[in-house]
Amino acid sequence: MPSIAEADWRAHVTTADRIRLRGWRSAWMTALDQARTAGHGGDLAADAALFDPDRMLADPLPPAGDYRCRVVKLGSRAGVGLGYVAYPAFRCRIDSEDGALHFAKLTGSQRPVGTIYTSEPTRGVFLGTVVLGDESRTIDYGRDTTRDMAGFVERIGTRRWRMVLPYPAFESTLDVIELVPAG
């Protein structure tokens, strides 16, 4: 039996998340347009590597360790909300256990937690859930569609990665989480 790191994420993904992942480019283009319309074209240009949907380097999986994770929410759901929100860095951690990479955002009011799977030479796939507010327990992936999260993990520079979450259940059209080693 293959380890979870060798397992095909397609065997674990929900139908709804498969659709979200398939629509990643549409989500990204819509989100960028909404952010620009909201007056944040300069913010996008200031960090072009982070917001370029085609920037993906080989070896996409970040190593285990502590990270600073900056969350940027692009676009708005159904035209309600802000077109661009950038948060200061939060604490995140990637653990490697039995060959699997487990991601957890440790601070903040919305904390994605899940598994990063090997997928392509330039992309990993994240499947997980979101822990909200003062909750301390994680809901299993696939149990609550409003909590399920799916996205891609990509290396965009030396010791710099991003997690891209198309069509999250809350607030935005696309969430981009920048991952930079904490040390």
mmCIF file of C-alpha atoms in Angstrom:
data_model
loop_
_atom_site.group_PDB
_atom_site.id
_atom_site.type_symbol
_atom_site.label_atom_id
_atom_site.label_comp_id
_atom_site.label_asym_id
_atom_site.label_seq_id
_atom_site.Cartn_x
_atom_site.Cartn_y
_atom_site.Cartn_z
ATOM 1 C CA MET A 1 0.000 0.000 0.000
ATOM 2 C CA PRO A 2 1.485 3.400 -0.945
ATOM 3 C CA SER A 3 2.159 6.016 1.714
ATOM 4 C CA ILE A 4 -0.111 9.061 1.723
ATOM 5 C CA ALA A 5 2.707 11.070 0.098
ATOM 6 C CA GLU A 6 2.641 8.647 -2.811
ATOM 7 C CA ALA A 7 -1.165 8.392 -2.805
ATOM 8 C CA ASP A 8 -3.065 10.001 -5.623
ATOM 9 C CA TRP A 9 -4.986 12.997 -4.304
ATOM 10 C CA ARG A 10 -7.711 12.178 -6.838
ATOM 11 C CA ALA A 11 -8.697 9.210 -4.662
ATOM 12 C CA HIS A 12 -9.387 11.555 -1.733
ATOM 13 C CA VAL A 13 -10.849 14.730 -3.295
ATOM 14 C CA THR A 14 -14.575 15.463 -3.038
ATOM 15 C CA THR A 15 -16.597 16.130 -6.175
ATOM 16 C CA ALA A 16 -17.107 19.778 -5.175
ATOM 17 C CA ASP A 17 -13.363 20.295 -4.679
ATOM 18 C CA ARG A 18 -12.549 18.557 -7.951
ATOM 19 C CA ILE A 19 -14.761 21.177 -9.640
ATOM 20 C CA ARG A 20 -13.058 24.003 -7.685
ATOM 21 C CA LEU A 21 -9.631 22.792 -8.728
ATOM 22 C CA ARG A 22 -10.700 22.447 -12.336
ATOM 23 C CA GLY A 23 -11.839 26.084 -12.288
ATOM 24 C CA TRP A 24 -8.614 27.476 -10.783
ATOM 25 C CA ARG A 25 -7.683 29.680 -13.753
ATOM 26 C CA SER A 26 -11.143 31.193 -14.041
ATOM 27 C CA ALA A 27 -11.126 31.938 -10.303
ATOM 28 C CA TRP A 28 -7.685 33.524 -10.571
ATOM 29 C CA MET A 29 -8.515 35.742 -13.554
ATOM 30 C CA THR A 30 -11.809 36.846 -12.002
ATOM 31 C CA ALA A 31 -10.127 37.552 -8.657
ATOM 32 C CA LEU A 32 -7.339 39.610 -10.256
ATOM 33 C CA ASP A 33 -9.886 41.631 -12.224
ATOM 34 C CA GLN A 34 -11.952 42.246 -9.078
ATOM 35 C CA ALA A 35 -8.864 43.336 -7.128
ATOM 36 C CA ARG A 36 -7.816 45.732 -9.902
ATOM 37 C CA THR A 37 -11.355 47.135 -10.152
ATOM 38 C CA ALA A 38 -11.253 47.734 -6.383
ATOM 39 C CA GLY A 39 -8.124 49.881 -6.896
ATOM 40 C CA HIS A 40 -5.420 47.355 -5.941
ATOM 41 C CA GLY A 41 -3.566 47.006 -9.229
ATOM 42 C CA GLY A 42 -0.492 48.546 -7.593
ATOM 43 C CA ASP A 43 -0.553 45.944 -4.800
ATOM 44 C CA LEU A 44 -0.709 43.165 -7.373
ATOM 45 C CA ALA A 45 2.137 44.663 -9.410
ATOM 46 C CA ALA A 46 4.279 45.157 -6.294
ATOM 47 C CA ASP A 47 4.435 41.385 -5.799
ATOM 48 C CA ALA A 48 4.133 40.118 -9.353
ATOM 49 C CA ALA A 49 5.637 36.691 -8.597
ATOM 50 C CA LEU A 50 3.016 35.968 -5.934
ATOM 51 C CA PHE A 51 0.086 36.953 -8.137
ATOM 52 C CA ASP A 52 1.262 35.534 -11.486
ATOM 53 C CA PRO A 53 -0.889 32.440 -12.123
ATOM 54 C CA ASP A 54 1.699 31.009 -14.499
ATOM 55 C CA ARG A 55 4.676 31.243 -12.132
ATOM 56 C CA MET A 56 5.391 27.682 -11.022
ATOM 57 C CA LEU A 57 8.888 26.328 -10.499
ATOM 58 C CA ALA A 58 10.030 22.714 -10.253
ATOM 59 C CA ASP A 59 10.101 21.013 -6.845
ATOM 60 C CA PRO A 60 6.835 22.540 -5.608
ATOM 61 C CA LEU A 61 6.615 21.003 -2.143
ATOM 62 C CA PRO A 62 7.964 23.008 0.788
ATOM 63 C CA PRO A 63 10.067 21.165 3.359
ATOM 64 C CA ALA A 64 8.848 20.515 6.878
ATOM 65 C CA GLY A 65 9.322 23.413 9.259
ATOM 66 C CA ASP A 66 7.890 26.642 10.606
ATOM 67 C CA TYR A 67 6.655 29.284 8.168
ATOM 68 C CA ARG A 68 5.425 32.839 8.025
ATOM 69 C CA CYS A 69 2.175 32.710 6.061
ATOM 70 C CA ARG A 70 0.766 35.874 4.592
ATOM 71 C CA VAL A 71 -2.838 35.512 3.435
ATOM 72 C CA VAL A 72 -4.205 37.635 0.608
ATOM 73 C CA LYS A 73 -7.877 37.373 -0.287
ATOM 74 C CA LEU A 74 -8.606 38.410 -3.867
ATOM 75 C CA GLY A 75 -12.027 39.194 -5.270
ATOM 76 C CA SER A 76 -15.347 38.940 -3.533
ATOM 77 C CA ARG A 77 -18.105 36.376 -3.520
ATOM 78 C CA ALA A 78 -21.242 37.513 -5.358
ATOM 79 C CA GLY A 79 -19.875 41.071 -5.453
ATOM 80 C CA VAL A 80 -20.172 41.432 -1.678
ATOM 81 C CA GLY A 81 -17.100 42.455 0.299
ATOM 82 C CA LEU A 82 -13.704 43.837 -0.533
ATOM 83 C CA GLY A 83 -11.820 43.049 -3.722
ATOM 84 C CA TYR A 84 -8.443 42.794 -1.976
ATOM 85 C CA VAL A 85 -7.479 42.101 1.627
ATOM 86 C CA ALA A 86 -3.874 41.428 2.685
ATOM 87 C CA TYR A 87 -3.206 40.227 6.196
ATOM 88 C CA PRO A 88 0.103 40.393 8.059
ATOM 89 C CA ALA A 89 2.032 37.140 8.368
ATOM 90 C CA PHE A 90 0.614 34.382 10.537
ATOM 91 C CA ARG A 91 2.406 31.366 12.002
ATOM 92 C CA CYS A 92 2.146 28.153 10.000
ATOM 93 C CA ARG A 93 3.785 24.766 10.187
ATOM 94 C CA ILE A 94 4.429 21.918 7.787
ATOM 95 C CA ASP A 95 5.103 18.536 9.363
ATOM 96 C CA SER A 96 6.292 15.409 7.630
ATOM 97 C CA GLU A 97 4.882 12.218 9.089
ATOM 98 C CA ASP A 98 5.189 8.812 7.436
ATOM 99 C CA GLY A 99 6.151 10.514 4.185
ATOM 100 C CA ALA A 100 3.132 12.832 4.153
ATOM 101 C CA LEU A 101 3.206 16.624 4.377
ATOM 102 C CA HIS A 102 0.664 18.136 6.773
ATOM 103 C CA PHE A 103 0.000 21.888 6.663
ATOM 104 C CA ALA A 104 -1.501 23.910 9.513
ATOM 105 C CA LYS A 105 -2.032 27.638 9.839
ATOM 106 C CA LEU A 106 -1.552 28.075 13.591
ATOM 107 C CA THR A 107 -2.846 31.603 14.188
ATOM 108 C CA GLY A 108 -5.675 33.754 12.876
ATOM 109 C CA SER A 109 -9.448 33.385 12.735
ATOM 110 C CA GLN A 110 -9.484 31.146 9.626
ATOM 111 C CA ARG A 111 -6.896 28.350 9.868
ATOM 112 C CA PRO A 112 -6.547 25.874 6.997
ATOM 113 C CA VAL A 113 -5.334 22.424 8.054
ATOM 114 C CA GLY A 114 -4.731 19.496 5.724
ATOM 115 C CA THR A 115 -2.494 17.331 3.586
ATOM 116 C CA ILE A 116 -0.246 18.361 0.710
ATOM 117 C CA TYR A 117 -0.047 15.668 -1.972
ATOM 118 C CA THR A 118 2.517 15.237 -4.712
ATOM 119 C CA SER A 119 0.846 15.963 -8.043
ATOM 120 C CA GLU A 120 2.931 17.403 -10.896
ATOM 121 C CA PRO A 121 6.549 18.517 -11.334
ATOM 122 C CA THR A 122 5.457 22.121 -10.638
ATOM 123 C CA ARG A 123 2.454 21.621 -8.331
ATOM 124 C CA GLY A 124 1.283 19.920 -5.217
ATOM 125 C CA VAL A 125 -2.362 19.611 -4.203
ATOM 126 C CA PHE A 126 -3.696 20.687 -0.810
ATOM 127 C CA LEU A 127 -6.847 19.048 0.562
ATOM 128 C CA GLY A 128 -8.041 20.140 3.958
ATOM 129 C CA THR A 129 -10.536 22.006 6.068
ATOM 130 C CA VAL A 130 -10.708 25.340 7.824
ATOM 131 C CA VAL A 131 -10.762 25.727 11.592
ATOM 132 C CA LEU A 132 -12.649 28.876 12.630
ATOM 133 C CA GLY A 133 -12.317 31.311 15.521
ATOM 134 C CA ASP A 134 -11.603 29.695 18.871
ATOM 135 C CA GLU A 135 -12.281 26.138 17.691
ATOM 136 C CA SER A 136 -9.611 23.685 18.726
ATOM 137 C CA ARG A 137 -10.714 20.586 16.793
ATOM 138 C CA THR A 138 -10.395 19.972 13.087
ATOM 139 C CA ILE A 139 -13.327 18.667 11.066
ATOM 140 C CA ASP A 140 -12.324 15.775 8.809
ATOM 141 C CA TYR A 141 -11.987 16.625 5.141
ATOM 142 C CA GLY A 142 -15.126 15.690 3.203
ATOM 143 C CA ARG A 143 -17.540 16.061 6.148
ATOM 144 C CA ASP A 144 -18.636 19.691 5.649
ATOM 145 C CA THR A 145 -18.553 21.330 2.214
ATOM 146 C CA THR A 146 -18.420 24.807 3.759
ATOM 147 C CA ARG A 147 -15.223 23.835 5.599
ATOM 148 C CA ASP A 148 -13.495 21.821 2.855
ATOM 149 C CA MET A 149 -10.608 23.535 1.101
ATOM 150 C CA ALA A 150 -8.712 22.513 -2.009
ATOM 151 C CA GLY A 151 -5.873 24.235 -3.784
ATOM 152 C CA PHE A 152 -2.474 24.065 -5.346
ATOM 153 C CA VAL A 153 0.928 24.447 -3.708
ATOM 154 C CA GLU A 154 3.616 25.961 -5.939
ATOM 155 C CA ARG A 155 7.185 27.125 -5.505
ATOM 156 C CA ILE A 156 7.552 30.682 -6.804
ATOM 157 C CA GLY A 157 11.108 31.498 -5.736
ATOM 158 C CA THR A 158 14.062 30.415 -3.680
ATOM 159 C CA ARG A 159 12.577 29.397 -0.318
ATOM 160 C CA ARG A 160 9.204 30.890 -1.272
ATOM 161 C CA TRP A 161 5.960 29.026 -1.952
ATOM 162 C CA ARG A 162 2.288 29.802 -2.281
ATOM 163 C CA MET A 163 -0.917 27.951 -1.680
ATOM 164 C CA VAL A 164 -3.712 28.989 -4.033
ATOM 165 C CA LEU A 165 -7.279 28.205 -2.956
ATOM 166 C CA PRO A 166 -9.904 28.844 -5.666
ATOM 167 C CA TYR A 167 -13.483 29.648 -4.651
ATOM 168 C CA PRO A 168 -13.175 29.268 -0.870
ATOM 169 C CA ALA A 169 -16.506 29.118 0.975
ATOM 170 C CA PHE A 170 -15.957 32.438 2.740
ATOM 171 C CA GLU A 171 -15.482 36.005 1.470
ATOM 172 C CA SER A 172 -13.173 35.832 -1.550
ATOM 173 C CA THR A 173 -12.889 34.427 -5.047
ATOM 174 C CA LEU A 174 -9.304 33.273 -4.503
ATOM 175 C CA ASP A 175 -7.112 32.994 -1.419
ATOM 176 C CA VAL A 176 -3.337 33.146 -1.880
ATOM 177 C CA ILE A 177 -1.192 32.083 1.064
ATOM 178 C CA GLU A 178 2.474 32.979 0.756
ATOM 179 C CA LEU A 179 4.784 30.565 2.589
ATOM 180 C CA VAL A 180 8.256 31.730 3.653
ATOM 181 C CA PRO A 181 10.425 29.843 6.178
ATOM 182 C CA ALA A 182 10.241 31.475 9.596
ATOM 183 C CA GLY A 183 13.968 31.145 10.323
#
